[in-house]
Amino acid sequence: MDQCEYRSGAMLRESITPYPFLKKGSYVQKEVEEVKRYEILFILRPDLSDADVEAHRERIKQVIEAGGGEIEKIDLMGKRRLAYEIEKFREGIYTVLYFKSDAATVKELERVVGITEPIIRHLIVRHDEVAS
């Protein structure tokens, strides 16, 4: 019969492991955040001044960089007509950012963008490679 140890009422089996090919105590599980590529498109209200537009773009970049992310490319698409009216606006100022980050930073970015009032729409997706 197996050797057993009793500790605080619980029986621990020291000799039986679910993976006999691993040495006892040699496996340490670590949490590793994987860095992936993402793309965020956000549409700002068209009635903002150029300074306000740039301030909101900088805020988004700061959130990404504060979380350890790296911005790869920024596409400033400018003012474009919307396919349908959003919050009584027919136009919007489009910006696309390509960046590398972990999932926690993307979650924080989603939160910040969601509570930023001048952003009328946004979309964050995983992206495999940056378009040239």
Short mmCIF file of the C-alpha atoms (twelve columns), coordinates in Angstrom:
data_MODEL
# 
_entry.id   MODEL 
# 
loop_
_atom_site.group_PDB 
_atom_site.id 
_atom_site.type_symbol 
_atom_site.label_atom_id 
_atom_site.label_alt_id 
_atom_site.label_comp_id 
_atom_site.label_asym_id 
_atom_site.label_seq_id 
_atom_site.Cartn_x 
_atom_site.Cartn_y 
_atom_site.Cartn_z 
_atom_site.pdbx_PDB_model_num 
ATOM 1   C CA . MET A 1   0.000   0.000  0.000   1 
ATOM 2   C CA . ASP A 2   1.104   3.585  -0.697  1 
ATOM 3   C CA . GLN A 3   2.716   5.674  1.963   1 
ATOM 4   C CA . CYS A 4   0.290   8.323  3.158   1 
ATOM 5   C CA . GLU A 5   0.715   11.353 5.339   1 
ATOM 6   C CA . TYR A 6   -1.984  12.868 7.473   1 
ATOM 7   C CA . ARG A 7   -1.986  16.651 7.743   1 
ATOM 8   C CA . SER A 8   -4.823  18.513 9.404   1 
ATOM 9   C CA . GLY A 9   -7.263  15.692 8.775   1 
ATOM 10  C CA . ALA A 10  -6.490  15.301 5.065   1 
ATOM 11  C CA . MET A 11  -4.717  12.323 3.588   1 
ATOM 12  C CA . LEU A 12  -1.998  13.241 1.100   1 
ATOM 13  C CA . ARG A 13  -0.568  10.675 -1.242  1 
ATOM 14  C CA . GLU A 14  3.069   11.554 -1.661  1 
ATOM 15  C CA . SER A 15  4.077   8.748  -4.009  1 
ATOM 16  C CA . ILE A 16  1.296   8.899  -6.617  1 
ATOM 17  C CA . THR A 17  1.440   11.657 -9.207  1 
ATOM 18  C CA . PRO A 18  -0.854  12.086 -12.190 1 
ATOM 19  C CA . TYR A 19  2.238   12.539 -14.395 1 
ATOM 20  C CA . PRO A 20  4.832   9.929  -13.403 1 
ATOM 21  C CA . PHE A 21  7.327   11.149 -16.040 1 
ATOM 22  C CA . LEU A 22  7.736   14.485 -14.211 1 
ATOM 23  C CA . LYS A 23  10.145  14.664 -11.321 1 
ATOM 24  C CA . LYS A 24  8.555   15.552 -8.037  1 
ATOM 25  C CA . GLY A 25  8.635   19.313 -7.512  1 
ATOM 26  C CA . SER A 26  10.244  20.019 -10.890 1 
ATOM 27  C CA . TYR A 27  7.195   21.563 -12.538 1 
ATOM 28  C CA . VAL A 28  6.292   25.118 -11.611 1 
ATOM 29  C CA . GLN A 29  3.285   26.668 -13.285 1 
ATOM 30  C CA . LYS A 30  3.760   30.276 -14.362 1 
ATOM 31  C CA . GLU A 31  1.257   32.752 -15.696 1 
ATOM 32  C CA . VAL A 32  2.484   34.253 -18.935 1 
ATOM 33  C CA . GLU A 33  0.607   37.040 -20.678 1 
ATOM 34  C CA . GLU A 34  0.935   36.594 -24.403 1 
ATOM 35  C CA . VAL A 35  1.519   39.742 -26.414 1 
ATOM 36  C CA . LYS A 36  -0.675  39.843 -29.515 1 
ATOM 37  C CA . ARG A 37  -1.343  42.311 -32.288 1 
ATOM 38  C CA . TYR A 38  -4.537  44.344 -32.200 1 
ATOM 39  C CA . GLU A 39  -6.238  47.017 -34.248 1 
ATOM 40  C CA . ILE A 40  -8.553  49.689 -32.862 1 
ATOM 41  C CA . LEU A 41  -10.796 51.848 -35.010 1 
ATOM 42  C CA . PHE A 42  -12.500 54.730 -33.263 1 
ATOM 43  C CA . ILE A 43  -14.758 57.454 -34.626 1 
ATOM 44  C CA . LEU A 44  -14.772 60.860 -32.959 1 
ATOM 45  C CA . ARG A 45  -17.535 63.454 -33.178 1 
ATOM 46  C CA . PRO A 46  -17.064 65.743 -36.205 1 
ATOM 47  C CA . ASP A 47  -17.614 68.972 -34.246 1 
ATOM 48  C CA . LEU A 48  -14.356 68.624 -32.248 1 
ATOM 49  C CA . SER A 49  -11.465 71.015 -32.813 1 
ATOM 50  C CA . ASP A 50  -8.174  69.682 -34.181 1 
ATOM 51  C CA . ALA A 51  -6.579  70.110 -30.742 1 
ATOM 52  C CA . ASP A 52  -9.347  68.050 -29.089 1 
ATOM 53  C CA . VAL A 53  -9.041  65.323 -31.725 1 
ATOM 54  C CA . GLU A 54  -5.293  65.121 -31.154 1 
ATOM 55  C CA . ALA A 55  -5.788  65.082 -27.365 1 
ATOM 56  C CA . HIS A 56  -8.147  62.081 -27.606 1 
ATOM 57  C CA . ARG A 57  -5.739  60.239 -29.913 1 
ATOM 58  C CA . GLU A 58  -2.928  60.879 -27.429 1 
ATOM 59  C CA . ARG A 59  -5.104  59.589 -24.572 1 
ATOM 60  C CA . ILE A 60  -5.687  56.306 -26.419 1 
ATOM 61  C CA . LYS A 61  -1.938  55.993 -27.122 1 
ATOM 62  C CA . GLN A 62  -1.147  56.674 -23.447 1 
ATOM 63  C CA . VAL A 63  -3.485  53.896 -22.281 1 
ATOM 64  C CA . ILE A 64  -1.819  51.413 -24.631 1 
ATOM 65  C CA . GLU A 65  1.724   52.437 -23.667 1 
ATOM 66  C CA . ALA A 66  0.928   52.585 -19.931 1 
ATOM 67  C CA . GLY A 67  -0.156  48.943 -20.091 1 
ATOM 68  C CA . GLY A 68  3.126   47.923 -21.688 1 
ATOM 69  C CA . GLY A 69  1.797   47.951 -25.252 1 
ATOM 70  C CA . GLU A 70  3.670   49.106 -28.323 1 
ATOM 71  C CA . ILE A 71  2.067   51.176 -31.087 1 
ATOM 72  C CA . GLU A 72  3.123   49.963 -34.526 1 
ATOM 73  C CA . LYS A 73  1.194   52.191 -36.911 1 
ATOM 74  C CA . ILE A 74  -1.404  54.986 -36.883 1 
ATOM 75  C CA . ASP A 75  -3.765  55.724 -39.776 1 
ATOM 76  C CA . LEU A 76  -5.390  59.147 -39.568 1 
ATOM 77  C CA . MET A 77  -8.316  58.717 -41.947 1 
ATOM 78  C CA . GLY A 78  -9.864  62.122 -41.288 1 
ATOM 79  C CA . LYS A 79  -13.505 63.157 -41.541 1 
ATOM 80  C CA . ARG A 80  -15.753 60.722 -43.420 1 
ATOM 81  C CA . ARG A 81  -19.455 60.288 -43.987 1 
ATOM 82  C CA . LEU A 82  -21.084 57.626 -41.804 1 
ATOM 83  C CA . ALA A 83  -23.215 54.878 -43.347 1 
ATOM 84  C CA . TYR A 84  -26.027 55.829 -40.950 1 
ATOM 85  C CA . GLU A 85  -26.655 58.496 -38.362 1 
ATOM 86  C CA . ILE A 86  -25.011 57.919 -34.976 1 
ATOM 87  C CA . GLU A 87  -25.985 60.162 -32.058 1 
ATOM 88  C CA . LYS A 88  -27.380 62.721 -34.561 1 
ATOM 89  C CA . PHE A 89  -24.082 62.898 -36.491 1 
ATOM 90  C CA . ARG A 90  -23.776 62.091 -40.209 1 
ATOM 91  C CA . GLU A 91  -19.953 62.384 -40.249 1 
ATOM 92  C CA . GLY A 92  -17.127 61.271 -37.995 1 
ATOM 93  C CA . ILE A 93  -13.359 61.581 -37.633 1 
ATOM 94  C CA . TYR A 94  -11.807 58.138 -38.135 1 
ATOM 95  C CA . THR A 95  -8.539  56.892 -36.611 1 
ATOM 96  C CA . VAL A 96  -7.029  53.396 -36.793 1 
ATOM 97  C CA . LEU A 97  -4.188  52.282 -34.496 1 
ATOM 98  C CA . TYR A 98  -2.242  49.032 -34.846 1 
ATOM 99  C CA . PHE A 99  -0.544  47.911 -31.646 1 
ATOM 100 C CA . LYS A 100 0.956   44.987 -29.715 1 
ATOM 101 C CA . SER A 101 -0.349  44.346 -26.234 1 
ATOM 102 C CA . ASP A 102 -1.547  41.796 -23.721 1 
ATOM 103 C CA . ALA A 103 -5.199  41.066 -22.986 1 
ATOM 104 C CA . ALA A 104 -5.285  43.095 -19.753 1 
ATOM 105 C CA . THR A 105 -4.270  46.263 -21.586 1 
ATOM 106 C CA . VAL A 106 -6.928  45.667 -24.234 1 
ATOM 107 C CA . LYS A 107 -9.534  45.281 -21.505 1 
ATOM 108 C CA . GLU A 108 -8.474  48.589 -19.927 1 
ATOM 109 C CA . LEU A 109 -8.475  50.253 -23.358 1 
ATOM 110 C CA . GLU A 110 -12.022 48.992 -23.961 1 
ATOM 111 C CA . ARG A 111 -13.099 50.494 -20.639 1 
ATOM 112 C CA . VAL A 112 -11.481 53.885 -21.313 1 
ATOM 113 C CA . VAL A 113 -12.836 54.137 -24.856 1 
ATOM 114 C CA . GLY A 114 -16.307 53.173 -23.643 1 
ATOM 115 C CA . ILE A 115 -16.472 56.068 -21.168 1 
ATOM 116 C CA . THR A 116 -14.878 58.669 -23.467 1 
ATOM 117 C CA . GLU A 117 -17.875 60.706 -24.591 1 
ATOM 118 C CA . PRO A 118 -16.536 62.182 -27.887 1 
ATOM 119 C CA . ILE A 119 -15.901 58.657 -29.251 1 
ATOM 120 C CA . ILE A 120 -19.172 57.729 -30.944 1 
ATOM 121 C CA . ARG A 121 -18.094 54.247 -32.135 1 
ATOM 122 C CA . HIS A 122 -15.111 51.951 -31.667 1 
ATOM 123 C CA . LEU A 123 -14.000 48.448 -32.545 1 
ATOM 124 C CA . ILE A 124 -11.007 46.483 -31.235 1 
ATOM 125 C CA . VAL A 125 -9.991  43.314 -33.089 1 
ATOM 126 C CA . ARG A 126 -7.001  40.972 -33.113 1 
ATOM 127 C CA . HIS A 127 -4.787  41.578 -36.096 1 
ATOM 128 C CA . ASP A 128 -2.246  39.151 -37.536 1 
ATOM 129 C CA . GLU A 129 -0.008  41.561 -39.427 1 
ATOM 130 C CA . VAL A 130 0.238   45.269 -40.074 1 
ATOM 131 C CA . ALA A 131 -0.848  46.427 -43.519 1 
ATOM 132 C CA . SER A 132 1.859   48.422 -45.260 1 
# 
